[in-house]
XYZ file of N, CA and C in Angstrom:
513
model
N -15.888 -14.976 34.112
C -14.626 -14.522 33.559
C -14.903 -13.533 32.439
N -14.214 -12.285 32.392
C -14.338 -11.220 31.231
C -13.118 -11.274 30.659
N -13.689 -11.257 29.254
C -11.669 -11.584 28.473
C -12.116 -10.235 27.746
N -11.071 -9.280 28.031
C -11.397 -8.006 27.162
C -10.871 -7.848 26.109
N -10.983 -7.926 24.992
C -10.716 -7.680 23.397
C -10.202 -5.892 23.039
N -8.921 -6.219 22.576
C -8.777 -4.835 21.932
C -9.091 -4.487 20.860
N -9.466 -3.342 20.272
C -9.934 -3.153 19.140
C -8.207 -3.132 17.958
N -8.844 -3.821 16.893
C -7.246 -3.668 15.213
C -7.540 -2.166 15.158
N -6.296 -1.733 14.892
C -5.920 -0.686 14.265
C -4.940 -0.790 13.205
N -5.331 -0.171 12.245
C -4.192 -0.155 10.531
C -3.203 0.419 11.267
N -2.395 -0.312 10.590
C -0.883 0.213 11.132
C -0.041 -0.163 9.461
N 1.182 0.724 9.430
C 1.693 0.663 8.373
C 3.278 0.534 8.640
N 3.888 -0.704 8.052
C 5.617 -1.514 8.826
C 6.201 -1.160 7.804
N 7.234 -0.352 7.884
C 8.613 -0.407 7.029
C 9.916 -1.292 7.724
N 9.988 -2.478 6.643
C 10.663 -3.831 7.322
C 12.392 -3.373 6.230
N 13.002 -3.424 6.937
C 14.833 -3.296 6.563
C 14.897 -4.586 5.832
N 15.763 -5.076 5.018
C 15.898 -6.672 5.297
C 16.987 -6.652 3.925
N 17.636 -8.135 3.929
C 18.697 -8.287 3.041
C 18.048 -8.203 1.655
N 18.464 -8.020 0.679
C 17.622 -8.511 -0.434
C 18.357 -9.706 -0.936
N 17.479 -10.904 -0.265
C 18.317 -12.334 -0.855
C 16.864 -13.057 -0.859
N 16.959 -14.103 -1.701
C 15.883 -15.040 -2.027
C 15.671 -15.559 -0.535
N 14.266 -15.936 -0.884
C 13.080 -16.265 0.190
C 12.897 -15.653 1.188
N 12.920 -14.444 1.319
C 13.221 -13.026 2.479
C 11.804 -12.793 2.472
N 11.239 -12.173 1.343
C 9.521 -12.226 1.722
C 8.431 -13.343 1.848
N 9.319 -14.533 1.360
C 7.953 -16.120 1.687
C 8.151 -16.083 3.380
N 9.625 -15.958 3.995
C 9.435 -16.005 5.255
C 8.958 -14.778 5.969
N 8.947 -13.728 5.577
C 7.904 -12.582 5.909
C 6.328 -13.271 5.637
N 5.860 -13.463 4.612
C 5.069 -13.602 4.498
C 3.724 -14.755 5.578
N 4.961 -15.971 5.530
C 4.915 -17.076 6.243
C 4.627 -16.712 8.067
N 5.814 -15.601 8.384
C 5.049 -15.615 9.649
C 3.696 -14.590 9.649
N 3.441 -13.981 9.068
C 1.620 -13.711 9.068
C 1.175 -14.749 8.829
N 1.126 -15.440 8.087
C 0.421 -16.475 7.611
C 0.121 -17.411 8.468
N 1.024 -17.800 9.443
C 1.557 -19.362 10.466
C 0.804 -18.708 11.277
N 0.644 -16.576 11.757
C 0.049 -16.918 13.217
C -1.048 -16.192 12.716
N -1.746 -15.870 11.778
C -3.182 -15.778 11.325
C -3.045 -14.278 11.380
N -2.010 -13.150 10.706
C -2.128 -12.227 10.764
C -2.314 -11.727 9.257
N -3.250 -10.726 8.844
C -3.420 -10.234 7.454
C -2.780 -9.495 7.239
N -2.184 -9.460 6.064
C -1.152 -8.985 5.201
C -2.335 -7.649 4.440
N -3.001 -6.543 4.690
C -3.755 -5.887 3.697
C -3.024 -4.943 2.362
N -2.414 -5.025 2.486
C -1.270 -4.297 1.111
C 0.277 -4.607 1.763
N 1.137 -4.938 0.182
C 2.576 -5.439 0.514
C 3.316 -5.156 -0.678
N 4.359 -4.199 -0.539
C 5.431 -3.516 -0.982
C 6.671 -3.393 -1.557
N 7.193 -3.878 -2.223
C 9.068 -4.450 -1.994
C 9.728 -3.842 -2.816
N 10.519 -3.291 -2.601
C 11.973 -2.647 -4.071
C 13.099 -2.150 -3.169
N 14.164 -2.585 -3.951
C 15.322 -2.299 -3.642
C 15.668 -0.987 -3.024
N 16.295 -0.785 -2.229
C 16.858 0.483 -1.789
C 17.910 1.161 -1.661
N 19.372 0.090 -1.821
C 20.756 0.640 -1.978
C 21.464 0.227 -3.775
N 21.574 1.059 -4.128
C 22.396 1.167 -5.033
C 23.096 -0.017 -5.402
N 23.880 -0.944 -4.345
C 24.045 -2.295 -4.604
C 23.146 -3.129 -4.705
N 21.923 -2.899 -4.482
C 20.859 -4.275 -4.356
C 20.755 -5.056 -3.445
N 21.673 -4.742 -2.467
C 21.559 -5.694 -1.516
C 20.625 -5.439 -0.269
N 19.777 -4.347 -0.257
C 19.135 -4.189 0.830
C 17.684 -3.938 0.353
N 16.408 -4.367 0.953
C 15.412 -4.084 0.205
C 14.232 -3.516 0.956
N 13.419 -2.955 1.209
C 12.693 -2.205 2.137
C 10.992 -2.878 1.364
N 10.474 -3.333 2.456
C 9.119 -3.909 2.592
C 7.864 -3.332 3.023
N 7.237 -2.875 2.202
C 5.919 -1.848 2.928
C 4.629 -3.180 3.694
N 4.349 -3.338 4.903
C 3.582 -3.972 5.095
C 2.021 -3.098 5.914
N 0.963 -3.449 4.838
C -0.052 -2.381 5.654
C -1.052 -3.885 6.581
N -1.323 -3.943 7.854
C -2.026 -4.954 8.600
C -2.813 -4.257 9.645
N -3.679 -4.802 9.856
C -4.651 -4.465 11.129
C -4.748 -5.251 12.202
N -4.073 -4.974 13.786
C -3.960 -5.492 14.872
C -4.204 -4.744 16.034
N -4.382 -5.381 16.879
C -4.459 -4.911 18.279
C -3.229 -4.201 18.823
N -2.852 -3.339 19.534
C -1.541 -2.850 20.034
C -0.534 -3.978 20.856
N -1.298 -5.135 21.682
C -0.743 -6.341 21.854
C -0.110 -7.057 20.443
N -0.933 -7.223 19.755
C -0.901 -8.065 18.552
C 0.544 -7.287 17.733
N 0.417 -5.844 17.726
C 1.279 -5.306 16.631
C 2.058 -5.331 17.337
N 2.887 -5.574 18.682
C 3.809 -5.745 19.514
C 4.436 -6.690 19.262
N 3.938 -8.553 19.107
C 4.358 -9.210 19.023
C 4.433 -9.693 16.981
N 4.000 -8.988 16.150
C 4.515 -8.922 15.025
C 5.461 -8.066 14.704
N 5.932 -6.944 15.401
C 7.109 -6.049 14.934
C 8.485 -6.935 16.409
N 8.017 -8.056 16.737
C 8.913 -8.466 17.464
C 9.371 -9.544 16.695
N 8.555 -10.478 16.060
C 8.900 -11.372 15.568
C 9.469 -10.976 14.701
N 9.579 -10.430 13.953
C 9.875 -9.678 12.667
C 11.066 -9.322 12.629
N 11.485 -8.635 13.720
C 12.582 -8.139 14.364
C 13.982 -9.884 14.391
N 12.897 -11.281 14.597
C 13.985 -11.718 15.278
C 14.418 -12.412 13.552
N 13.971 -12.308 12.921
C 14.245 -12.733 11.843
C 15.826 -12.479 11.114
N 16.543 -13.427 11.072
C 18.302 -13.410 10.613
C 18.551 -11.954 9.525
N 17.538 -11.709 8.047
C 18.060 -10.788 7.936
C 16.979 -9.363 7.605
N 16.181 -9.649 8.781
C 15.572 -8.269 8.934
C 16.316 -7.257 9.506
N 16.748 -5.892 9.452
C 17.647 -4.900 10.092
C 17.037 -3.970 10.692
N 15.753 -3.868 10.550
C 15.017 -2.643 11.088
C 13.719 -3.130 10.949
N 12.922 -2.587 11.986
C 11.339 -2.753 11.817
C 10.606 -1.253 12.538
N 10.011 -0.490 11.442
C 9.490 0.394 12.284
C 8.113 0.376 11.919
N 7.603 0.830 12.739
C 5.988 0.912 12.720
C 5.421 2.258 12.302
N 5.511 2.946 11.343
C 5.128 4.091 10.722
C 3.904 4.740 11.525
N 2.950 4.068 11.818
C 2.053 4.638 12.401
C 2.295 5.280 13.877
N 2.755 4.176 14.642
C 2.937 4.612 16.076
C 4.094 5.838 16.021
N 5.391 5.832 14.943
C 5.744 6.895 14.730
C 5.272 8.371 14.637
N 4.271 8.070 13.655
C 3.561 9.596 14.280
C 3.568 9.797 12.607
N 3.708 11.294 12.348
C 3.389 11.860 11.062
C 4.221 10.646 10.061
N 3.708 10.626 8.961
C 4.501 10.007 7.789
C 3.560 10.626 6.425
N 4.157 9.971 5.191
C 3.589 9.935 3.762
C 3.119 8.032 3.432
N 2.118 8.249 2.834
C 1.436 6.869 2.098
C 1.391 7.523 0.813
N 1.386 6.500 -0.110
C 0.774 6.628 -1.196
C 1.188 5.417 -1.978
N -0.140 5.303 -3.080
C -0.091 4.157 -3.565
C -0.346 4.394 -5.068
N -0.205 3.472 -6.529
C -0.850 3.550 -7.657
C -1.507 2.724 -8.669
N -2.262 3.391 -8.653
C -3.639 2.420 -9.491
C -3.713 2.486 -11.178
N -3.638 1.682 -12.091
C -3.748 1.811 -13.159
C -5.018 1.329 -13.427
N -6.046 2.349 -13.952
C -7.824 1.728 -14.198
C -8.169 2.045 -15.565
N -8.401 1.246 -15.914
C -9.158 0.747 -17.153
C -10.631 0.942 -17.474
N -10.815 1.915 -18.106
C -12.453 2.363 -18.288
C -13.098 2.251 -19.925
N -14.324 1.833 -20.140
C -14.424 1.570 -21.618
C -15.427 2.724 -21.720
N -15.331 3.049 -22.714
C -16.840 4.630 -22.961
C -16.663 4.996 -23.989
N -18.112 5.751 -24.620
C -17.914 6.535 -25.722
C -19.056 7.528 -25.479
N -18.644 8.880 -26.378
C -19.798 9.476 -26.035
C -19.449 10.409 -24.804
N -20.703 10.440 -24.443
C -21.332 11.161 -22.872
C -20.360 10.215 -21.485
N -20.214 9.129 -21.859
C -19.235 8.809 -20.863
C -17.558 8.850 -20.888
N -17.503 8.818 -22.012
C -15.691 9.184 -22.427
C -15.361 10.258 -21.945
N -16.289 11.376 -22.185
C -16.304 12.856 -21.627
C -16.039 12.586 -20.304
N -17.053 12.393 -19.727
C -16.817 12.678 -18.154
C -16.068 11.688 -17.822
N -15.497 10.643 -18.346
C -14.316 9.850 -17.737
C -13.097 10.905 -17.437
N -12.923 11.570 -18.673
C -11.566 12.536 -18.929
C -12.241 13.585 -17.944
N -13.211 13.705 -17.510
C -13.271 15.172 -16.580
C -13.199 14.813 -15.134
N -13.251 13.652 -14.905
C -13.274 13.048 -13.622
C -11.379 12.832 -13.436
N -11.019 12.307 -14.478
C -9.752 12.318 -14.360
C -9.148 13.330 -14.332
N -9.231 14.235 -14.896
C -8.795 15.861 -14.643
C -8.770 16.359 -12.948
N -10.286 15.877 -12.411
C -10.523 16.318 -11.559
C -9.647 15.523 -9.810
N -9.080 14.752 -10.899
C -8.298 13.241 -9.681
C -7.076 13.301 -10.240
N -6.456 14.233 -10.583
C -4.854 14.812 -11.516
C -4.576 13.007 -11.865
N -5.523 12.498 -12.485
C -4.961 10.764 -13.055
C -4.794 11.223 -14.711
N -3.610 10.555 -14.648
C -2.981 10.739 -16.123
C -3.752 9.687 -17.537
N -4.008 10.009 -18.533
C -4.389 8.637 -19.474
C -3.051 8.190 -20.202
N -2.845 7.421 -19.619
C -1.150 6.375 -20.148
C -1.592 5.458 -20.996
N -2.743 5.291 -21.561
C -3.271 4.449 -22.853
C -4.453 4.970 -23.270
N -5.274 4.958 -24.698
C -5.971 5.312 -25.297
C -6.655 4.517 -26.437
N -7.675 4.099 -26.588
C -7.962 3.553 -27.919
C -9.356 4.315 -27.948
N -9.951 4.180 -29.497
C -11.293 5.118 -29.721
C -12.297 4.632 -28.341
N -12.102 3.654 -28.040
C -13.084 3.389 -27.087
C -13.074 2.530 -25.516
N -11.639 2.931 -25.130
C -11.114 2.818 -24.045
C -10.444 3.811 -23.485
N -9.886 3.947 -22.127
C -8.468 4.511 -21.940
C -8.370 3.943 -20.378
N -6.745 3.790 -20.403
C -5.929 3.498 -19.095
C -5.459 4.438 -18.430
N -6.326 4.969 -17.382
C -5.594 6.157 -16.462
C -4.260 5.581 -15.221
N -3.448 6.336 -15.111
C -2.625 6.170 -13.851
C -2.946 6.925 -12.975
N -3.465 7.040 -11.478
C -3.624 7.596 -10.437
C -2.821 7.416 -9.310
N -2.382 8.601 -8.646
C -1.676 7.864 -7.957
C -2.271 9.071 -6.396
N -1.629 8.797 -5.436
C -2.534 9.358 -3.995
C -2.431 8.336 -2.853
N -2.784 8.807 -1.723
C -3.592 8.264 -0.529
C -4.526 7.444 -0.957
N -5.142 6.191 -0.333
C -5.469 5.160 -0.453
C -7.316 5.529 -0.875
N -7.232 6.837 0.084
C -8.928 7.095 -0.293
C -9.200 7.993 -1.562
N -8.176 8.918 -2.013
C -8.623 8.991 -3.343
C -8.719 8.034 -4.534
N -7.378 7.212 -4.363
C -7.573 5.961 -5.549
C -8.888 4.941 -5.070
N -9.730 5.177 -3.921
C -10.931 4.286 -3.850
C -11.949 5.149 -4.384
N -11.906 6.721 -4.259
C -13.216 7.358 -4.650
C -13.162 7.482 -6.350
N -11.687 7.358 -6.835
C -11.564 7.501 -8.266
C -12.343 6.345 -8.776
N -11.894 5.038 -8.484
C -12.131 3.642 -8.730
C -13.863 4.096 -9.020
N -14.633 4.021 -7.289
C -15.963 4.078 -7.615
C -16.418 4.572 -8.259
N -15.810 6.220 -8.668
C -16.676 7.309 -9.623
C -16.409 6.449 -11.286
N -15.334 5.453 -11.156
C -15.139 5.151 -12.726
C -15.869 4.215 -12.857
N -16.708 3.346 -11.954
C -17.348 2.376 -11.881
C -18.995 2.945 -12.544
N -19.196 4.282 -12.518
C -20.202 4.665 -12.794
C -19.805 5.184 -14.639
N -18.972 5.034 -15.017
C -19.142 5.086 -16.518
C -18.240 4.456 -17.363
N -17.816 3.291 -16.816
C -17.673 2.207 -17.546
C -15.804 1.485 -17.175
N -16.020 1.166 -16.118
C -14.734 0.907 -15.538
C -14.645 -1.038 -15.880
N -13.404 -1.030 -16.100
C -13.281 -2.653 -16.642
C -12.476 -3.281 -15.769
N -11.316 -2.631 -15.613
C -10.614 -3.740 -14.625
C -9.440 -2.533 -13.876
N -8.978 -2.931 -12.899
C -8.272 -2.193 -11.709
C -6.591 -3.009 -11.142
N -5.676 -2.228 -11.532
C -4.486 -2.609 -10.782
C -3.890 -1.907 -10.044
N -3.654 -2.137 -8.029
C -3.018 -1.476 -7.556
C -1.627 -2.261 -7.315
N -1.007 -0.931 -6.900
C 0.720 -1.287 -6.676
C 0.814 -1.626 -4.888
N -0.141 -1.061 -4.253
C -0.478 -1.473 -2.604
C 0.360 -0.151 -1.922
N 0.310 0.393 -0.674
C 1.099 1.138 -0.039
C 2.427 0.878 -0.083
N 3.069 2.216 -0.251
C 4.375 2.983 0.429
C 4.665 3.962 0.757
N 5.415 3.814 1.552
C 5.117 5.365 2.940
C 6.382 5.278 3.549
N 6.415 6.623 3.568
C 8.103 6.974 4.427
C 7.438 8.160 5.329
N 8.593 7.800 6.607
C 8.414 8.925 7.774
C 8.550 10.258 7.534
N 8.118 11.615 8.063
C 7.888 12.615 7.993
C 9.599 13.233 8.731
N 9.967 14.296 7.996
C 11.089 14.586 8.475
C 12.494 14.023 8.529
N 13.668 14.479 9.366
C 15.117 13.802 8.633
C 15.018 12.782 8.835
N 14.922 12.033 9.976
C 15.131 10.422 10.075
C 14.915 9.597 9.379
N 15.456 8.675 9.636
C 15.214 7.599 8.119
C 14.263 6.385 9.351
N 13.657 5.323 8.219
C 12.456 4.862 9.343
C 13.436 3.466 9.771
């Protein structure tokens, strides 16, 4: 017997849904119940009333697999939309990182020139720290991270993906 395995592919879900309590534990819950990873997760309001809230979910599955998570997803009471950004085709990502680097000297310098060079803003300062904001595609805030790791990086907060479709449609 040959059982053929498909290869995961990142895929990136913009989920519709009410904004009412326990809306993302039961999002969350069905990844969780059928062993699917959650790799970055998203949430803020989107209508003016508050009542509707849009969910960035970034996961890696098989095209079977991402079939039956944008289905389940779908059957959920107040999910309204589920689109799959990727299989859509063109879209925007971007995500933001607030990093924390300690230096003085020869490394303070090239912290601020590296940041120059990664348009990351310094949104805090002390003689011998500073807090940059970066913001980008997922692989510049990883090459920023590493290059800050080389002159004195302390600690790292991302906000995780969000991404909207390319052009008029709404996703």
């Amino acid at each position: 017997m040959h059982i053929k395995t498909e290869a995961a592919e990142r895929h990136t879900l913009a989920v519709i849904v009410d904004n009412e309590p326990g809306i993302l534990a039961r999002i969350a819950g069905l990844f969780t119940a059928r062993g699917y990873n959650i790799e970055s997760l998203t949430v803020s309001e989107i209508t003016a009333d508050k009542t509707v809230s849009r969910i960035t979910i970034v996961t890696s599955a098989s095209p079977a697999t991402m079939e039956q998570i944008i289905a389940q997803l779908d059957r959920l009471v107040p999910v309204h939309k589920v689109t799959d950004l990727t299989a859509q085709g063109a879209h925007v990502e971007r995500e933001l990182a607030l990093v924390k680097v300690a230096g003085t000297g020869d490394h303070r310098i090239e912290a601020l020139r590296l940041a120059d060079v990664y348009r990351a803003r310094v949104v805090d300062a002390t003689t011998t720290s500073f807090v940059f904001e970066v913001t980008g595609a997922i692989e510049k805030i990883d090459k920023f991270v590493e290059l800050m790791g080389e002159v004195g990086l302390i600690e790292v907060a991302r906000t995780g993906i969000v991404a909207i479709a390319r052009g008029r449609e709404a996703a």
